[in-house]
XYZ file of C-alpha atoms in Angstrom:
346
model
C 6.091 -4.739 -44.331
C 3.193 -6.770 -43.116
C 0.936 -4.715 -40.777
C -0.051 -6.046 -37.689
C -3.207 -5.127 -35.373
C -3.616 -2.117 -33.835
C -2.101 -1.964 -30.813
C 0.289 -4.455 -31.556
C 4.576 -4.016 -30.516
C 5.264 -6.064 -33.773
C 7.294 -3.180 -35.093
C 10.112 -2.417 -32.362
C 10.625 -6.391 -32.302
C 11.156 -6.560 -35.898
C 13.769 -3.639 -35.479
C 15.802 -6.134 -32.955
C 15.090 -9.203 -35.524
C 16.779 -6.979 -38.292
C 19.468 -5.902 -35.826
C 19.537 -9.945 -35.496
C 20.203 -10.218 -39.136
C 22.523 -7.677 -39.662
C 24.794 -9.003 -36.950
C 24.538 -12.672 -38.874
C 25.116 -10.754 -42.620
C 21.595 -12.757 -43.541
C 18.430 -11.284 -45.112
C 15.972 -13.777 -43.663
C 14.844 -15.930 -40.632
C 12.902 -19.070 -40.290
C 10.835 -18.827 -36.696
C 9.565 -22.302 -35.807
C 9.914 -22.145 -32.581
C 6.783 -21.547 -30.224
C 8.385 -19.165 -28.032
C 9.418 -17.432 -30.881
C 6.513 -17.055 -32.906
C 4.577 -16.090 -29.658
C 6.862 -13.277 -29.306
C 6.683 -11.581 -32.587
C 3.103 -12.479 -33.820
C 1.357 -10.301 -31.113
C 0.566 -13.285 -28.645
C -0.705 -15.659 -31.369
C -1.400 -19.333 -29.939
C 0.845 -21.757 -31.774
C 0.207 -25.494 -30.782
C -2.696 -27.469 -30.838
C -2.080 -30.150 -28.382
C -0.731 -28.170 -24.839
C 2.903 -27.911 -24.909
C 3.280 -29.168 -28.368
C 5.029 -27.877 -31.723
C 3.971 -25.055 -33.058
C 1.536 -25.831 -36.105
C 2.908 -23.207 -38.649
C 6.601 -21.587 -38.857
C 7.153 -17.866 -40.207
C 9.817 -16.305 -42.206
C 10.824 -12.928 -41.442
C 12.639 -10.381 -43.953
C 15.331 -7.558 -42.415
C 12.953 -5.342 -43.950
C 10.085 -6.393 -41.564
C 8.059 -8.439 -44.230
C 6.270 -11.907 -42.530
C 4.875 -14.727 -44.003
C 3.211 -17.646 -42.387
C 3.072 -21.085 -44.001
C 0.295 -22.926 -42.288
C -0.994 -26.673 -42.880
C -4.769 -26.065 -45.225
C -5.988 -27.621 -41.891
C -5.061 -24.963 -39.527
C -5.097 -21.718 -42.093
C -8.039 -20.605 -41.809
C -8.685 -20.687 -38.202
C -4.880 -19.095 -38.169
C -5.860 -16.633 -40.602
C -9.507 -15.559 -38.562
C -8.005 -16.168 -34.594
C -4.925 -16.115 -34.348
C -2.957 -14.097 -37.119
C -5.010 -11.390 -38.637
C -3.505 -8.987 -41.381
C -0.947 -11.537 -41.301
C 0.051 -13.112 -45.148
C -0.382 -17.102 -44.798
C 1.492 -19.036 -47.333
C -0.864 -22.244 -47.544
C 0.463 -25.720 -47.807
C -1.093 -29.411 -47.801
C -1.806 -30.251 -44.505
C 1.179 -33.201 -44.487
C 3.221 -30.318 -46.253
C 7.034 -29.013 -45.143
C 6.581 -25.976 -42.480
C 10.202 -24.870 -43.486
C 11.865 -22.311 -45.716
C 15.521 -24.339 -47.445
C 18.691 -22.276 -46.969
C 17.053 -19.797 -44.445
C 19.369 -19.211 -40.879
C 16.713 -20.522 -38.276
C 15.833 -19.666 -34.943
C 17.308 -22.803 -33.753
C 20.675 -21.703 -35.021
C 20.432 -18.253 -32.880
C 18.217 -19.138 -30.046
C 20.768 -17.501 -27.408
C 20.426 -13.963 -29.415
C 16.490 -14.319 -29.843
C 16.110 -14.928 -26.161
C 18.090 -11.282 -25.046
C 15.626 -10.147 -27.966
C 12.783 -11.158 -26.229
C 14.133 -10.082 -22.421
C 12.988 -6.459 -22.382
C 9.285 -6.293 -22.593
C 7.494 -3.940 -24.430
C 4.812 -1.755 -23.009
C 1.822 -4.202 -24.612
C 3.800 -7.227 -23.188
C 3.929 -5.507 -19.552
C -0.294 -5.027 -19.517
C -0.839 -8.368 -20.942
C 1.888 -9.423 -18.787
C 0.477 -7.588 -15.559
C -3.583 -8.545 -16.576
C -2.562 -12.649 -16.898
C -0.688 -12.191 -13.415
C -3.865 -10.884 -11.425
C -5.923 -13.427 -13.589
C -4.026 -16.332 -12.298
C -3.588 -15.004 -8.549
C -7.148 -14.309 -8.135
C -7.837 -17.690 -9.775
C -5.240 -19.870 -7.394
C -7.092 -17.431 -4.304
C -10.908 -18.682 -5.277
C -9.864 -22.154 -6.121
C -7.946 -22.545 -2.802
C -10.597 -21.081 -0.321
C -12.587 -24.332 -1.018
C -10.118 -26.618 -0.529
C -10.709 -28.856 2.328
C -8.687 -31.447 3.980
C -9.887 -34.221 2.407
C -9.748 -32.543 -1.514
C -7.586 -34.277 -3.533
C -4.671 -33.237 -5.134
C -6.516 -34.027 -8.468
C -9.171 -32.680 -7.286
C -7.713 -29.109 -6.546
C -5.684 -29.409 -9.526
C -8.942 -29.588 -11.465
C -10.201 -27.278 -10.267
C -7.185 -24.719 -10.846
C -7.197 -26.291 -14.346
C -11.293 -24.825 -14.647
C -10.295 -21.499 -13.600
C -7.269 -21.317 -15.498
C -9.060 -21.909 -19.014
C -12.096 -19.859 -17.829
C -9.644 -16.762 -17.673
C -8.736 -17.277 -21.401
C -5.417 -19.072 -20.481
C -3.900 -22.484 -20.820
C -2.508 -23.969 -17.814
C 1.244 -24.912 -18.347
C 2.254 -26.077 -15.236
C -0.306 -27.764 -12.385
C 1.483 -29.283 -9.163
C -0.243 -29.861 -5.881
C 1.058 -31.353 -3.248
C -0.444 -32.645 0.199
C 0.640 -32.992 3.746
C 2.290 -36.209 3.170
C 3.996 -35.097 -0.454
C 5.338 -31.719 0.841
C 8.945 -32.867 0.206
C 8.784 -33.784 -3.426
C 9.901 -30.758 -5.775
C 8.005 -31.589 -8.656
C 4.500 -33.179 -7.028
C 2.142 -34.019 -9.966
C -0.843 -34.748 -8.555
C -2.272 -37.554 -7.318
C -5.423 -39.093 -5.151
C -3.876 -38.024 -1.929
C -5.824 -35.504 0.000
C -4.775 -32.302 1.070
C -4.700 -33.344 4.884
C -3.043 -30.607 7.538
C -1.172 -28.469 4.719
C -1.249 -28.476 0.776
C 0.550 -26.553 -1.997
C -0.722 -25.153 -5.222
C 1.899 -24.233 -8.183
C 0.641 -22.686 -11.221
C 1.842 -21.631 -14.594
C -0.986 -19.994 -16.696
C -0.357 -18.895 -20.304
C -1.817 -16.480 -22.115
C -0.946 -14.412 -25.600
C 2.125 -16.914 -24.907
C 3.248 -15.380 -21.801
C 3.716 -17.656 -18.701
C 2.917 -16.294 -15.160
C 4.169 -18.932 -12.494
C 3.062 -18.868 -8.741
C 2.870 -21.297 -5.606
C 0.513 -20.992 -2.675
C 0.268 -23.329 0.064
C -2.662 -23.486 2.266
C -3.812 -24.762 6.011
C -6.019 -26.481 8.253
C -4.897 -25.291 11.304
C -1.024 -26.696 11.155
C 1.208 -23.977 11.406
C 3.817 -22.736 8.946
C 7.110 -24.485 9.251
C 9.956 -22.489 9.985
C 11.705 -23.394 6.458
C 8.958 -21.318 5.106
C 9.949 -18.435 6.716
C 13.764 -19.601 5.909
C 12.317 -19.858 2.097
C 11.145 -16.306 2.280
C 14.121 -14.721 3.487
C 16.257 -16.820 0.270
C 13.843 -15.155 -1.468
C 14.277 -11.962 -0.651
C 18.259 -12.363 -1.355
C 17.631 -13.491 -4.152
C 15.234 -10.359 -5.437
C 18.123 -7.933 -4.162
C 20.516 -9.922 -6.398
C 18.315 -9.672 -9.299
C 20.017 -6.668 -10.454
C 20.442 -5.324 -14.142
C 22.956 -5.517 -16.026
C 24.687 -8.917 -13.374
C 25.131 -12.415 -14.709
C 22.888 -14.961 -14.535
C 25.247 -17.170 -13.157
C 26.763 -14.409 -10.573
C 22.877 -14.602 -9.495
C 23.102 -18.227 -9.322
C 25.963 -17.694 -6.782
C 23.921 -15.622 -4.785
C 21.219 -17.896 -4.474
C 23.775 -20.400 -3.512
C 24.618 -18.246 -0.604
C 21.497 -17.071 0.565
C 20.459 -20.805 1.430
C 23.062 -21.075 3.763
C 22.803 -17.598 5.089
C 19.399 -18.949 5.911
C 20.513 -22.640 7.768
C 18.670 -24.531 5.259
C 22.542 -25.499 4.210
C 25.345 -24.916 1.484
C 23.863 -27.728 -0.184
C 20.448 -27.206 0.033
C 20.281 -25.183 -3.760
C 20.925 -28.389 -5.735
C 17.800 -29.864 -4.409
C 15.985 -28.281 -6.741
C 16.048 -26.055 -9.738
C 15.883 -22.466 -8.745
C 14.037 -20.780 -11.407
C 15.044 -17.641 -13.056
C 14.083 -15.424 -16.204
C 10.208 -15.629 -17.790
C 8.474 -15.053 -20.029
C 7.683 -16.469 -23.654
C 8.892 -19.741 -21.343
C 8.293 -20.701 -18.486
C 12.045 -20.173 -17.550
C 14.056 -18.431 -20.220
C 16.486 -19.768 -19.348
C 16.147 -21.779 -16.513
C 19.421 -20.630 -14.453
C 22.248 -22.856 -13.854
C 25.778 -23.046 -13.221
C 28.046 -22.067 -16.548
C 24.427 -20.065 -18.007
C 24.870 -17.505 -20.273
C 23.250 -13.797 -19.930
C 22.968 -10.554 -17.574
C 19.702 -9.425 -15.962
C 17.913 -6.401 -18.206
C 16.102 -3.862 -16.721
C 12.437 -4.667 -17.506
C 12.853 -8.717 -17.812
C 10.293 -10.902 -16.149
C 11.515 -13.523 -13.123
C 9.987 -16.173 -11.458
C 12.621 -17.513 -9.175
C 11.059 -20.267 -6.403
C 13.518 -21.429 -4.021
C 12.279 -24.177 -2.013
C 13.012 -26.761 0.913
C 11.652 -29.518 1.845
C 7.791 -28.483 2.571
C 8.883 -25.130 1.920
C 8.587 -23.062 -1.261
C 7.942 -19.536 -2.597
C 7.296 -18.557 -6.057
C 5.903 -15.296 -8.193
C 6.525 -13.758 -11.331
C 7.919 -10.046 -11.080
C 9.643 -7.643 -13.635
C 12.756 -5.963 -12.265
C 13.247 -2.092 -13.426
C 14.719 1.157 -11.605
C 15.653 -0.886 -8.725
C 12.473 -1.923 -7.743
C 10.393 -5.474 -7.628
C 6.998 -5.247 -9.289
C 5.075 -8.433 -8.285
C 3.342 -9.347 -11.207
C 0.864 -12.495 -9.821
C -0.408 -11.097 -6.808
C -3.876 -10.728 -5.132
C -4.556 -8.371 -2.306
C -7.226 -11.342 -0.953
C -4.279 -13.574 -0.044
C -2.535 -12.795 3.205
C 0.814 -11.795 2.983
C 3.835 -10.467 5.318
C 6.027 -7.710 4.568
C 9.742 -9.179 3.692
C 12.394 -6.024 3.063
C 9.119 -3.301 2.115
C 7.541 -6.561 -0.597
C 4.748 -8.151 0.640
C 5.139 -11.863 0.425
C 2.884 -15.019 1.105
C 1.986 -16.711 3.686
C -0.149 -20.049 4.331
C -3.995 -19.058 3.520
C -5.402 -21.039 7.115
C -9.027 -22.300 6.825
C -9.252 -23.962 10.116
């Protein structure tokens, strides 16, 4: 068996890899996939370019042994940054990643994912550290926003504190007074003006932590904010072990209108849903496959137009732990969880 660092969870997710196998009748697994590799090589960045392929693949034996085959470009840096104590099969750098006649990850992504769900005890303190990284982060970046920052601007500025932390940022939206209705707002040269909103995604030992923040100049919060939190809060108490995803889903459906934002007003935009090694994992929608497991990461982020609320938690015991939070940011209790409110700097 290949023996990973100290400290490492590598073992008890090799025992649900060979469970894996022995549920498939096959000896071996090809891991390509960045999530993937993430998972089971103790954090270990995979891509070079942000959000790209993962440079090197791993095959991993039902009797826990691991090798890496690596590009004689990346190896070494692999070998001394990323994957120590970890055997690297070298190849030429224009070389096949892949292992013929080997099941792949590909072929059993829907089992890997429930194998990644439950997170360890390392995975919860990274988890837990990256989440007051990037809260603290989005909190000092957005105290110097002024009304006429730019979305780029501010979005540069998160991107700074993001890779200062040791993280990658994922995911950078902002959105200004006049862009508050688009779901997805990638930034632009608009300023901030009255009201602006911050979404983040940081990344770190390949876990994402996801958050949104909005922040104002003396306008006050709209009352589909405060219609946002309370979908939110459904939602949490839905977010129960062992339910469907898409029983979940039907929740959320209902919660909107229990709200008045409408029966419709869920298909507006995505709604979230598990996290993790991905941003979503899955991202929940009707017809999804899974249940809820008792110590699975969520970031959920129901939204209306210039309305949205987002953090990553970990359900367990029948409580919410709210993973990206700072104690600088004001907040407002919603059913005993504090929750977010606009950060005014008039």
């Amino acid at each position: 068996m290949t023996h990973p660092n100290p400290g490492s969870d590598r073992p008890a997710k090799l025992e649900r890899i060979a469970r894996l196998l022995d549920a498939r009748g096959a000896d071996e697994i090809l891991l390509t996939q960045p999530e993937n590799l993430a998972w089971l090589l103790d954090g270990a960045r995979t891509s070079v370019p942000l959000g790209g392929p993962a440079v090197f693949s791993a095959t991993v034996r039902r009797d826990g042994d691991i090798v890496v085959t690596a590009p004689a470009n990346e190896a070494d840096r692999l070998a001394g940054e990323e994957l120590s104590g970890t055997r690297i099969r070298v190849v030429d750098w224009f070389g096949d990643l892949a292992t013929p006649g080997v099941l792949r990850d590909t072929d059993v992504a829907g089992e890997l994912r429930a194998a990644r769900a439950a997170l360890l005890p390392v995975e919860r303190e990274r988890y837990a550290a990256l989440g007051r990284d990037m809260a603290r982060a989005m909190t000092a970046v957005l105290r110097e926003a002024r009304p006429d920052t730019t979305e780029r601007g501010l979005a540069a500025e998160l991107a700074r504190a993001t890779v200062a932390a040791g993280a990658e940022p994922a995911v950078l939206l902002v959105a200004g007074a006049a862009r508050g209705g688009i779901p997805h707002p990638l930034p632009t040269d608009a300023p901030l003006g009255g009201r602006g909103m911050a979404v983040l995604t940081g990344r770190r030992h390949g876990l994402h932590a996801s958050l949104t923040r909005w922040v104002s100049f003396g306008e006050p919060e709209p009352d589909a904010q405060r219609a946002i939190r309370e979908v939110e809060a459904d939602v949490l108490a839905a977010t129960r072990p062992g339910r469907a995803l898409d029983d979940v889903l039907g929740d959320i459906r209902s919660a909107y209108a229990r709200a008045g934002l409408g029966e419709d007003a869920w298909l507006r935009h995505h709604q979230g849903g598990p996290a993790g090694y991905l941003g979503r994992d899955p991202k929940v929608a009707p017809g999804v496959m899974g249940a809820v497991v008792a110590g699975q990461a969520f970031a959920w982020n129901p939204w209306a137009p210039g309305a949205k609320i987002e953090d990553t938690v970990v359900v367990e015991d029948g409580r919410v732990e709210v993973l990206t939070a700072d104690p600088e940011w004001p907040t407002v209790d919603v059913r005993g969880i504090p929750r977010p409110v606009d950060l005014d700097l008039s």
